[in-house]
Coordinates of C-alpha atoms in Angstrom, one line a residue:
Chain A
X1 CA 17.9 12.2 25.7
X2 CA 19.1 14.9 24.2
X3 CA 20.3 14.5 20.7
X4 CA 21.3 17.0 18.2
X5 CA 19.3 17.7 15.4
X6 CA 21.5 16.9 12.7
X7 CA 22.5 14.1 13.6
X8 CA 18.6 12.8 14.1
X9 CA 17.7 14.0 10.4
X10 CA 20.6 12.0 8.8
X11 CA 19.5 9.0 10.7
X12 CA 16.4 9.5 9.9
X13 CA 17.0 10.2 6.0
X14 CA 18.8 6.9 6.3
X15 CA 16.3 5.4 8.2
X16 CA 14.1 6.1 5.5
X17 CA 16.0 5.8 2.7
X18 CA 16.5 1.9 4.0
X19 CA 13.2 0.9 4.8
X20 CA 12.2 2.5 1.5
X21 CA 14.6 0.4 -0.5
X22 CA 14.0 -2.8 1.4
X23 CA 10.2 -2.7 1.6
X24 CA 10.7 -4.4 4.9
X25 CA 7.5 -3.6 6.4
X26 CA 4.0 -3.1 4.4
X27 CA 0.6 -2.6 4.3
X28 CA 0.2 -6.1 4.2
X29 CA 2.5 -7.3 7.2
X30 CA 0.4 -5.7 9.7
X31 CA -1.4 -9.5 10.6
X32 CA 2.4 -10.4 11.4
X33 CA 3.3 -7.0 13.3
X34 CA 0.1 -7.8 15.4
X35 CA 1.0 -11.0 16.3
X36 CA 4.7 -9.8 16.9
X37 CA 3.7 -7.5 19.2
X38 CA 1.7 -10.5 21.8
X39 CA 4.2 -12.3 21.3
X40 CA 7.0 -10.2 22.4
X41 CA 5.1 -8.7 25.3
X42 CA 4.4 -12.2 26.5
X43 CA 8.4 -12.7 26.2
X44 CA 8.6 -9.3 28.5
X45 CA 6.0 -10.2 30.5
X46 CA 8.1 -13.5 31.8
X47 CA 10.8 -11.2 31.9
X48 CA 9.7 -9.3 34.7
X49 CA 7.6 -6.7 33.2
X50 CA 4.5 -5.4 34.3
X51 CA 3.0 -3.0 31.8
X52 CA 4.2 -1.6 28.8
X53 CA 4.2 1.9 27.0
X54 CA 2.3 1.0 23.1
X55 CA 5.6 2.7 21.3
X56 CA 8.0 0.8 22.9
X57 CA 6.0 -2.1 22.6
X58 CA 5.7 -1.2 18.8
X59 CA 9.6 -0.6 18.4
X60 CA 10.6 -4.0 19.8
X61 CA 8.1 -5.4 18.2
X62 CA 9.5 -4.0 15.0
X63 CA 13.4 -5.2 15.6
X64 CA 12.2 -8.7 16.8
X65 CA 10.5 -8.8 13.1
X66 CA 13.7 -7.3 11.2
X67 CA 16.0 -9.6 13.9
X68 CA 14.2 -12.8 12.2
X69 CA 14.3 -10.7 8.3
X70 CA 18.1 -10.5 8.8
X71 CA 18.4 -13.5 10.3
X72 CA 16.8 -15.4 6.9
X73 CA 18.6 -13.4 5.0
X74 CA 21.9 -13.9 6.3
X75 CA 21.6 -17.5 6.3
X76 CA 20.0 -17.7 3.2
X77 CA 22.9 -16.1 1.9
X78 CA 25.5 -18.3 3.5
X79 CA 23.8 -21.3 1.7
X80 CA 24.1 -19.7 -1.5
X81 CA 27.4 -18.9 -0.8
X82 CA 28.3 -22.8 -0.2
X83 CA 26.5 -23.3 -3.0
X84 CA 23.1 -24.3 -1.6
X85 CA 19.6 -23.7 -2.2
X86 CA 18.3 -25.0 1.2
X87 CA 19.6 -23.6 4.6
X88 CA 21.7 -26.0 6.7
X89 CA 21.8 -25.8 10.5
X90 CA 25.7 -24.2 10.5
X91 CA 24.4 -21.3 8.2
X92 CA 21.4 -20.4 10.8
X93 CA 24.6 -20.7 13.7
X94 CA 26.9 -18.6 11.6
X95 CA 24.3 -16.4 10.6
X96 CA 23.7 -16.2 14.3
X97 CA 27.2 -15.4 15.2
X98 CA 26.9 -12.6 13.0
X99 CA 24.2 -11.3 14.4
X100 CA 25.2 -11.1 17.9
X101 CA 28.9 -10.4 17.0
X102 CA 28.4 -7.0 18.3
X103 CA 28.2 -8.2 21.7
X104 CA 30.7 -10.6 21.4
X105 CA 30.3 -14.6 22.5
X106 CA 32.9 -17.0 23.7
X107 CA 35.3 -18.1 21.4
X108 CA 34.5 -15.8 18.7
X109 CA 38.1 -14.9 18.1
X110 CA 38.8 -18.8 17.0
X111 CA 39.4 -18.9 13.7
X112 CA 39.1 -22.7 13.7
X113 CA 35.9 -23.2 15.8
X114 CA 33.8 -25.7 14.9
X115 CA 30.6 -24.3 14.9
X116 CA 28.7 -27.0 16.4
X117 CA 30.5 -26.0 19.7
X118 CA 30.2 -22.5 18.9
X119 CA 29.7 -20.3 22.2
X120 CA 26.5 -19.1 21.1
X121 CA 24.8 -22.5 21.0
X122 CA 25.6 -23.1 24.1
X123 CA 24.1 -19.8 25.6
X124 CA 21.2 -21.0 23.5
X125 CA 21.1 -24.8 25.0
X126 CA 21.3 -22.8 28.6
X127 CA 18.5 -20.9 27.6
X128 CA 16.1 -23.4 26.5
X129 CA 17.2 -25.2 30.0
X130 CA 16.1 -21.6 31.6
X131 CA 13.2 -20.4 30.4
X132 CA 9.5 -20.8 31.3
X133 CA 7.7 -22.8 29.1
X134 CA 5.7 -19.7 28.1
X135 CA 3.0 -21.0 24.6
X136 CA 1.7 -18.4 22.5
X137 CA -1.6 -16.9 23.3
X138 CA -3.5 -17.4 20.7
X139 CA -3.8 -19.9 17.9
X140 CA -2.0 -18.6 14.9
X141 CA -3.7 -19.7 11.3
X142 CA -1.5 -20.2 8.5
X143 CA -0.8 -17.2 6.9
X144 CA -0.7 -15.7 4.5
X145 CA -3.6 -17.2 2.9
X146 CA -3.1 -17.9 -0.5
X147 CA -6.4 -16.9 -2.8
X148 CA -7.4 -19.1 -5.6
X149 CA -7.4 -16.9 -8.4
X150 CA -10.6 -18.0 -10.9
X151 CA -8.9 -16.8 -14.7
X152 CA -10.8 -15.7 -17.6
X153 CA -11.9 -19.4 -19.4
X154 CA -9.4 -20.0 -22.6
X155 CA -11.2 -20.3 -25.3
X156 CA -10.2 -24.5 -24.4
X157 CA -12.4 -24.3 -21.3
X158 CA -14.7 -22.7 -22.7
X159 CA -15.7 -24.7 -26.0
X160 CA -15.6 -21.5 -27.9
X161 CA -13.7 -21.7 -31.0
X162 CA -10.9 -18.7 -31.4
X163 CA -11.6 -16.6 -33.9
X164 CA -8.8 -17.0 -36.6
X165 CA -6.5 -19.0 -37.0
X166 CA -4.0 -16.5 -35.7
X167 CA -5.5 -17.2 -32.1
X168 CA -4.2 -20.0 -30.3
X169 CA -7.1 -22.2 -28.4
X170 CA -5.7 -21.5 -25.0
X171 CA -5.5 -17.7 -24.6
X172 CA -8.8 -16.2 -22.9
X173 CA -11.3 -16.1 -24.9
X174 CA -13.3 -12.9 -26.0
X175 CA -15.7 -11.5 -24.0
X176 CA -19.5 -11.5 -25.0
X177 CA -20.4 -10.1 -28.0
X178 CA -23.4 -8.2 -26.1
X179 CA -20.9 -6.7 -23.9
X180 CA -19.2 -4.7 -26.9
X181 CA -22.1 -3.4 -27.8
X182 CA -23.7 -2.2 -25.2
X183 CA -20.4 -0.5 -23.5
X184 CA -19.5 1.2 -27.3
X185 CA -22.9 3.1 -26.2
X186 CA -23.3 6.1 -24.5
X187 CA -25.3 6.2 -21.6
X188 CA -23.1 3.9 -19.7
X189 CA -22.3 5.9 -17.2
X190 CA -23.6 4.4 -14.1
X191 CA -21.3 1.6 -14.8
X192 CA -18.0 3.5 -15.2
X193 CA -18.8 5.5 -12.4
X194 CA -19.0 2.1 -9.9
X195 CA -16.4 0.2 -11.0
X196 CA -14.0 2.9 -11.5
X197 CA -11.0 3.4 -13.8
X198 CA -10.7 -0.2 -15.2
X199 CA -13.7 -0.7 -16.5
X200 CA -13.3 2.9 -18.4
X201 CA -9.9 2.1 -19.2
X202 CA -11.3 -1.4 -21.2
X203 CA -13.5 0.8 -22.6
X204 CA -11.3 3.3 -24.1
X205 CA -8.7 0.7 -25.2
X206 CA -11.7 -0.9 -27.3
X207 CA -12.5 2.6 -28.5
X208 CA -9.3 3.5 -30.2
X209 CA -9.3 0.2 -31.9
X210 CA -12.7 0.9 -33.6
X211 CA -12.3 3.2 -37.0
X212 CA -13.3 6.5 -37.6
X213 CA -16.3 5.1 -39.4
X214 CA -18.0 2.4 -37.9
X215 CA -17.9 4.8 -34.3
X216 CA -20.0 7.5 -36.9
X217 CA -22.3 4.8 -37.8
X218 CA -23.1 3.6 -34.8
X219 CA -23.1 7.4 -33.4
X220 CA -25.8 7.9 -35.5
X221 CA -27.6 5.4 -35.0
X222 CA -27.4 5.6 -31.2
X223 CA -28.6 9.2 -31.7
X224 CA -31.5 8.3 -33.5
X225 CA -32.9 5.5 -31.7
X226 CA -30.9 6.2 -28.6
X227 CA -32.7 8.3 -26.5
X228 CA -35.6 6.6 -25.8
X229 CA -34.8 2.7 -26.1
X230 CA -31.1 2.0 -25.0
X231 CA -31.0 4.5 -22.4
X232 CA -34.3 4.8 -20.7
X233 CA -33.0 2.5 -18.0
X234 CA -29.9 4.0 -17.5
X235 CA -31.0 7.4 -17.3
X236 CA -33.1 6.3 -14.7
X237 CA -30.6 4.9 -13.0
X238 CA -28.2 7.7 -13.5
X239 CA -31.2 10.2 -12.2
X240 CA -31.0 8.4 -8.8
X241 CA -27.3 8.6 -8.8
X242 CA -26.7 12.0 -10.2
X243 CA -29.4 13.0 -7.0
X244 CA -26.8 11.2 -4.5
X245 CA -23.2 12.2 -6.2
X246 CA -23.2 14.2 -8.9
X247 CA -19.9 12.7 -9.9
X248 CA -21.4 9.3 -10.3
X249 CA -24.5 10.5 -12.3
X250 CA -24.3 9.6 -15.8
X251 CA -23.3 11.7 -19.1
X252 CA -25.7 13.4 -20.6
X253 CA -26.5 12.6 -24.9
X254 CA -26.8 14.8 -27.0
X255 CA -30.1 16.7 -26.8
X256 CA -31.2 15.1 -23.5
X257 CA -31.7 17.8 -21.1
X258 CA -30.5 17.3 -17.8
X259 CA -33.7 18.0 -15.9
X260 CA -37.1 19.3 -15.6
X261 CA -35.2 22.7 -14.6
X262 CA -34.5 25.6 -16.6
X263 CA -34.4 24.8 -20.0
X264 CA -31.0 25.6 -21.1
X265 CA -31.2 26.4 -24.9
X266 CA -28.0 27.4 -25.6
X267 CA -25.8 24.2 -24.9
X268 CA -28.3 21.8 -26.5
X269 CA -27.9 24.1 -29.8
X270 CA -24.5 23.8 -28.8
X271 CA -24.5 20.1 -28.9
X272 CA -26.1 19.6 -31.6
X273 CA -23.5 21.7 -33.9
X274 CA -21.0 19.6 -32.4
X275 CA -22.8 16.4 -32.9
X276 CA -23.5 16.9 -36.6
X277 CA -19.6 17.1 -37.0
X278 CA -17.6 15.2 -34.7
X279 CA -20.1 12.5 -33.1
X280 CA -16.2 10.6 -33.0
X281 CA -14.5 13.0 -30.4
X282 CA -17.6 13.3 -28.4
X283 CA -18.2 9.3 -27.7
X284 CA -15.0 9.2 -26.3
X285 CA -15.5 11.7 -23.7
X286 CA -18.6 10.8 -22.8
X287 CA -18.8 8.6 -19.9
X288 CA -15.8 8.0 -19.0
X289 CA -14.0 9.5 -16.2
X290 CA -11.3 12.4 -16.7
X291 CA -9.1 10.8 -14.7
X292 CA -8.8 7.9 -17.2
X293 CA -8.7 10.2 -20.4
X294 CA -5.1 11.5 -18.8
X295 CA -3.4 8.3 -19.1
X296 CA -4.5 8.8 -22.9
X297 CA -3.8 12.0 -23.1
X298 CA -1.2 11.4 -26.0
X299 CA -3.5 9.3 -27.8
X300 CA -6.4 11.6 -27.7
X301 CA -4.7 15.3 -27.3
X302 CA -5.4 16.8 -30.7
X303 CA -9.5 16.1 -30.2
X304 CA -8.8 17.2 -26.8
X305 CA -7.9 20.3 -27.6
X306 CA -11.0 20.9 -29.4
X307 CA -13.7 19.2 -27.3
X308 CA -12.5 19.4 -23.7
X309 CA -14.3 22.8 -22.9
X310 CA -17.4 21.2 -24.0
X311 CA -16.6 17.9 -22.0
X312 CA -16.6 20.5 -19.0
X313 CA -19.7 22.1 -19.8
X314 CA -21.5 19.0 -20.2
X315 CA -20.4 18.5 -16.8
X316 CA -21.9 21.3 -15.7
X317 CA -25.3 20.8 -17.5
X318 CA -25.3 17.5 -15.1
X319 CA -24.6 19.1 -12.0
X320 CA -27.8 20.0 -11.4
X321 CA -31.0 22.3 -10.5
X322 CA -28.4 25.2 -11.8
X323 CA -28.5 27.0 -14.6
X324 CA -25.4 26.2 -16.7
X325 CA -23.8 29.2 -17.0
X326 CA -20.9 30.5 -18.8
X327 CA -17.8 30.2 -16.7
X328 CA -14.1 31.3 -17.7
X329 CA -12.4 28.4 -19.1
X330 CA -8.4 28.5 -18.9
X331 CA -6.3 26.8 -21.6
X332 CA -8.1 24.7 -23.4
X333 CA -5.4 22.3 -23.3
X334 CA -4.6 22.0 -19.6
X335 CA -8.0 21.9 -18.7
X336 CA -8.7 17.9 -18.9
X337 CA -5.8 17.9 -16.1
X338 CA -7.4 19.7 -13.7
X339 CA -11.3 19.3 -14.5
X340 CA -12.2 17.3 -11.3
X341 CA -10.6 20.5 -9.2
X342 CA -12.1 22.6 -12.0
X343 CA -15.8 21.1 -11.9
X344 CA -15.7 22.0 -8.1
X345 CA -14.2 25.4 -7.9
X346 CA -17.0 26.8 -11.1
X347 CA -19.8 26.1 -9.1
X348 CA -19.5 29.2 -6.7
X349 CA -18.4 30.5 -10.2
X350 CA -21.9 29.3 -11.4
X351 CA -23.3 30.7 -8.5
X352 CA -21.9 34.8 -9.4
X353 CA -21.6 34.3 -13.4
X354 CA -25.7 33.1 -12.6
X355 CA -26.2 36.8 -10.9
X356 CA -24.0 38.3 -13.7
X357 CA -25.6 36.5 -16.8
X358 CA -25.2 38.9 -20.1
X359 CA -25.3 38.3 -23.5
X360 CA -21.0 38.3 -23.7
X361 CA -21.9 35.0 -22.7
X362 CA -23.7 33.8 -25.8
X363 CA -20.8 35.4 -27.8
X364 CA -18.1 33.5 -26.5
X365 CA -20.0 30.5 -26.9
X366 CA -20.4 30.9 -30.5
X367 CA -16.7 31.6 -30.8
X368 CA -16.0 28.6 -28.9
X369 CA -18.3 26.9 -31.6
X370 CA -16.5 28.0 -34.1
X371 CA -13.4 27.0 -32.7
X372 CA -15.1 23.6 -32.6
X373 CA -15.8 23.5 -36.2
X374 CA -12.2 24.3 -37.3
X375 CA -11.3 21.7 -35.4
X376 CA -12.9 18.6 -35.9
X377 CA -12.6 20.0 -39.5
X378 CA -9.0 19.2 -39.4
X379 CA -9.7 16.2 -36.8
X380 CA -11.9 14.3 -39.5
X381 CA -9.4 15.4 -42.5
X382 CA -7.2 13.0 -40.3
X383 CA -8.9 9.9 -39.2
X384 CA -6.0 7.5 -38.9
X385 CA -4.2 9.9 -36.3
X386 CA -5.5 8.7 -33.1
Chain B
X1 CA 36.4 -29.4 25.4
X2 CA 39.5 -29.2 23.7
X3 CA 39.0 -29.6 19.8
X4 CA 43.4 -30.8 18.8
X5 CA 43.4 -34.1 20.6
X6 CA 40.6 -37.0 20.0
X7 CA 39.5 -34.9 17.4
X8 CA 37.0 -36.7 15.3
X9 CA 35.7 -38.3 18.3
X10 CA 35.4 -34.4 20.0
X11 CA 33.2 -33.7 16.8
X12 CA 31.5 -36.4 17.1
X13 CA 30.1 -35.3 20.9
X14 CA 29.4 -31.8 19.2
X15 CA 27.8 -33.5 16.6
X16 CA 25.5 -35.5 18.5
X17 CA 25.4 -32.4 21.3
X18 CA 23.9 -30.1 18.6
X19 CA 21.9 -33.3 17.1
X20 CA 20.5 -33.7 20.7
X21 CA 19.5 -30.1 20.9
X22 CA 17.8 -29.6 17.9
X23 CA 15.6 -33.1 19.0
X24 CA 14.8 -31.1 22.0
X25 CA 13.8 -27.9 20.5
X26 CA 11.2 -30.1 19.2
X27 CA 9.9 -30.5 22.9
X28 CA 9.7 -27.1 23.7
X29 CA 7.6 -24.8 22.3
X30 CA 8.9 -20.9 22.2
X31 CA 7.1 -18.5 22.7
X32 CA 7.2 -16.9 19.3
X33 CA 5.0 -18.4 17.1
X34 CA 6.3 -20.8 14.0
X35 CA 3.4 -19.2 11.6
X36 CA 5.4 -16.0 12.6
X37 CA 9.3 -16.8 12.3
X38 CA 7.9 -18.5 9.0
X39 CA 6.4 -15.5 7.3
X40 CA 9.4 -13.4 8.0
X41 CA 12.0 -16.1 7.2
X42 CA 9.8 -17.0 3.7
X43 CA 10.3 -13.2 2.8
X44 CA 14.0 -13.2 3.3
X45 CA 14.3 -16.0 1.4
X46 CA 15.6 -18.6 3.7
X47 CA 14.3 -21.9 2.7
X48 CA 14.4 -24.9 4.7
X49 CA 11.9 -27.8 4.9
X50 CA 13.1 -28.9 8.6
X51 CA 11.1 -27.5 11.3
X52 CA 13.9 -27.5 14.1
X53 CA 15.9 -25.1 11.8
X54 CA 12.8 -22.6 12.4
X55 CA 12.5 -23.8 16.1
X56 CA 16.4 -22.8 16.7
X57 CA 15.3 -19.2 14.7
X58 CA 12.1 -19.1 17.1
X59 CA 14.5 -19.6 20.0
X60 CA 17.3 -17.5 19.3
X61 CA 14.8 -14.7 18.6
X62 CA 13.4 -15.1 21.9
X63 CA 16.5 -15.3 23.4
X64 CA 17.3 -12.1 21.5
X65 CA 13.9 -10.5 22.9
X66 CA 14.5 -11.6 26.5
X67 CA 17.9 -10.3 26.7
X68 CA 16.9 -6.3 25.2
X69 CA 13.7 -6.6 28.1
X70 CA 16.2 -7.9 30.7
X71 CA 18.5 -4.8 29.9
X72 CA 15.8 -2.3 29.9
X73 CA 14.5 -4.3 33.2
X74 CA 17.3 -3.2 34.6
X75 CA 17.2 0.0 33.7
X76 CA 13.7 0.6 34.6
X77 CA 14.8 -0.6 38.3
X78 CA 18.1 1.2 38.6
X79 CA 16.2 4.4 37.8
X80 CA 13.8 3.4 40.6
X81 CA 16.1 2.9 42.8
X82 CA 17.6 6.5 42.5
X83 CA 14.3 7.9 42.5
X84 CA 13.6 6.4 45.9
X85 CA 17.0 7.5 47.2
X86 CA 15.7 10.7 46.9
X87 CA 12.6 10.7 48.8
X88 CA 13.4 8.0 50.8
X89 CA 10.8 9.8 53.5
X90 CA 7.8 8.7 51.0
X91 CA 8.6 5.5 50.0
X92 CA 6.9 5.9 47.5
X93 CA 8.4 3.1 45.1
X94 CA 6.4 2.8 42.5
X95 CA 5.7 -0.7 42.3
X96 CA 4.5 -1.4 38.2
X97 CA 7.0 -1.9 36.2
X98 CA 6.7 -0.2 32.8
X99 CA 8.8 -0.8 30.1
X100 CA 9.4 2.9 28.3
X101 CA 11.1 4.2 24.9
X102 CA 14.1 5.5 27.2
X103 CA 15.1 2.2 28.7
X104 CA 14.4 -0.1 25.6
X105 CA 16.4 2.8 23.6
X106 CA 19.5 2.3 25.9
X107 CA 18.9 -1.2 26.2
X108 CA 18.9 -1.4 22.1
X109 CA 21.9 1.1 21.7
X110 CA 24.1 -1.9 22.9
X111 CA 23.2 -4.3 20.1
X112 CA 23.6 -2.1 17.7
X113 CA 20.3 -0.5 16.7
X114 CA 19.8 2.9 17.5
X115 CA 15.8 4.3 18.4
X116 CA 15.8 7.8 19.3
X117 CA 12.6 9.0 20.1
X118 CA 10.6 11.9 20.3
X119 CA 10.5 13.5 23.2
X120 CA 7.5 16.0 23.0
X121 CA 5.8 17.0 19.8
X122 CA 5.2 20.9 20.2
X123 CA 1.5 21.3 19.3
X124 CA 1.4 24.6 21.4
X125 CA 3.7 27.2 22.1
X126 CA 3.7 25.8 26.3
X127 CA 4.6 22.3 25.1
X128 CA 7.6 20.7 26.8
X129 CA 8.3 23.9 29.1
X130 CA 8.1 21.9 32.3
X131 CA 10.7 19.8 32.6
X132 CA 9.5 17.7 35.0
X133 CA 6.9 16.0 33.1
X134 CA 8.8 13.5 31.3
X135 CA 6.9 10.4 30.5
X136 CA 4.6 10.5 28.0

């Protein structure tokens, strides 16, 4: 079978291009492929058949699904075209007619048939008389199963009373109180990192609602008392992960030292310039994954600009049992983008700047801290800009 | 059955013909499953609380099915049948009968759906020299 190679492109393009646009066959039909396929070698098998190659099984398969797809379709569409909602028995025949008009059938070039007597029924009713009483092999459940979905209580179910007026009784209610809390902290990291981007999305929707101020307040307070109460457990927690996937383990706070190996002065001093002046840019970063922050990006690009090369480093101070060291950061812009890849790729950098340490490191990062205070200068001048 | 004369009595017959039918699709059970012509039919769109409407789908797809396997039966045995009129001295007719892209592809190709099929991917530079390896 020797077929030109043009020709197979176009049809495959087409191919493509069709099966793309009508979604006929996804991830989910695979159940119905499966049983399409027993079924249709048990129809070759009576056949004659003896054994079958798992392609050609596969493509017949595959039209016997899109045969019955047409067929529904077609006859759905006569209906409608008669002005019907429900299928009648002469829109499955004409529908039927269509279908095997390529081949022709007896009496298909009457224009007044009836259909009842069409030619194809009667190949059908001589068929039926035919064939081998052949069942199905197995017994097919009812599919697809339909999953209760269990909703968020209304504030109704629930017994809660909304909280204004401006909240009608059966919208979900709010979550708990406890939960706002203890996810506008820090060290949450352990959570994000299981449950993925949802979770961190929540979390930074709830975070650009909450002003300027009250994320300070609570910064400082977390700073203060943080540390030790809030976050012992987590940072437990987060030591066990951090030991199995570093990008699971939890965010570091400021001044907590990622562990008992080589004290690394200079990006604690680091943090703690940083914290004294924009404790608001920092929460948002920490914990949550970079991935998230990009669907934000316009929401959160002019304190990105300022705090993602420290975002980075903090990363690195978690990765751990190495010495953070100074790496080359690109554009300080472009870098949220491509941190995952980035995180990755600086630890053989790690690995040479480590050999290469020299004090041009300590001066960039106190130009890069000075580049932090100019910015989250101008950030805090503008609090209502998120 | 001629439709001018007796007419509404003619329709009748077909009427009750088809009526008949469709009471004894009900008796015989296809081998395509309902579960199955149902999923596919509920995605199309086709709706239709009467179970003999899907029967009569379930059948003409298995009709459908037979006829494409039938083709490519024939096909498989015709090309058996040259092969053996070559080396008649062997007899060596191969006795399974195994239904292969080629046959179903010629088989298909009359009702309208073209499957062309790769013969060989070339994962080496030797792949798909000898031509006398053709199945897969």
């Amino acid at each position: 079978m020797k077929d030109g190679g043009l020709e197979n492109k176009k049809e495959l393009e087409n191919s493509k291009k069709q099966s793309k646009s009508s979604k006929f066959r996804s991830k989910s039909d695979d159940f119905a492929l499966a049983i399409a396929k027993v079924a249709v070698a048990q129809v070759c098998e009576s056949v004659g058949f003896q054994s079958f190659q798992h392609s050609a099984l596969e493509t017949l398969s595959d039209v016997t699904a899109r045969y019955i797809y047409t067929l529904g379709k077609t006859t759905n569409f006569n209906a409608n075209l008669a002005g019907r909602l429900e299928s009648n028995v002469f829109d499955v025949i004409q529908g039927l007619e269509e279908l095997e008009s390529g081949l022709g059938f007896a009496g298909a070039s009457d224009i007044n048939r009836c259909l009842a007597k069409s030619g194809f029924v009667r190949d059908i009713v001589h068929f039926v008389g035919d064939a081998a009483d052949v069942r199905f092999a197995y017994d097919v459940p009812r599919f697809p199963v339909v999953k209760e979905r269990k909703g968020m209580g209304s504030f109704q179910e629930k017994g809660e009373e909304p909280h204004g007026e401006h909240i009608p009784s059966w919208l979900p209610a709010f979550p708990d109180p406890e939960a706002y809390a203890t996810e506008s902290t820090v060290g949450n990291g352990t959570t994000s990192g299981s449950d993925g981007v949802k979770t961190g999305l929540v979390r930074i929707e709830r975070k650009i609602e909450w002003p300027l101020l009250n994320f300070q307040q609570q910064f400082a307070r977390n700073g203060n008392v943080g540390d030790s109460s809030c976050v012992g457990g987590d940072s437990g927690k987060a030591w066990e992960v951090s030991n199995s996937n570093p990008y699971l383990a939890a965010p570091l706070h400021f001044g907590e030292k990622e562990v008992d190996v080589s004290p690394v002065v200079l990006p604690t001093k680091l943090s703690n310039e940083v914290a004294s002046r924009d404790p608001v840019s920092e929460n948002r970063f920490v914990g949550n994954h970079v991935s998230v922050l990009e669907t934000f990006a316009p929401a959160i690009e002019g304190i990105k600009s300022g705090m993602c090369e420290y975002s980075s480093k903090q990363k690195n101070v978690l990765y751990n049992q190495r010495p953070t060291v100074h790496f080359k950061i690109g554009i300080g812009k472009k870098s949220l983008n491509t941190a995952p890849d980035f995180i990755s790729k600086n630890k053989d950098l790690q690995k040479i700047a480590y050999w290469f340490e020299n004090d041009n490191e300590k001066d960039d990062r106190k130009r890069r801290a000075e580049n932090f205070m100019k910015e989250s200068m101008e950030c805090s001048q503008e609090p209502g800009q998120l | 059955m001629s439709h001018n004369p007796q007419s509404s009595d003619g329709k009748h017959d077909d009427d009750s013909t088809l009526s008949d039918f469709l009471a004894s699709l009900m008796d015989y059970t296809p081998t395509i499953p309902d579960e199955l012509v149902e999923q596919y039919l509920a995605k199309s769109g086709f709706q239709c609380p009467d179970v003999r409407l899907i029967r009569l789908v379930a059948v003409a797809t298995q009709k459908f099915v037979a006829e494409v396997a039938s083709d490519a039966l024939q096909h498989c045995k015709a090309r058996q049948d040259a092969v053996v009129k070559d080396k008649r001295d062997k007899q060596q007719r191969d006795k399974r009968l195994i239904l292969t892209m080629d046959d179903l592809s010629k088989s298909l190709r009359e009702y309208g759906v073209n499957v062309k099929h790769q013969e060989y991917f070339a994962d080496s530079p030797s792949t798909g020299i000898d031509p006398a390896s053709r199945e897969e």
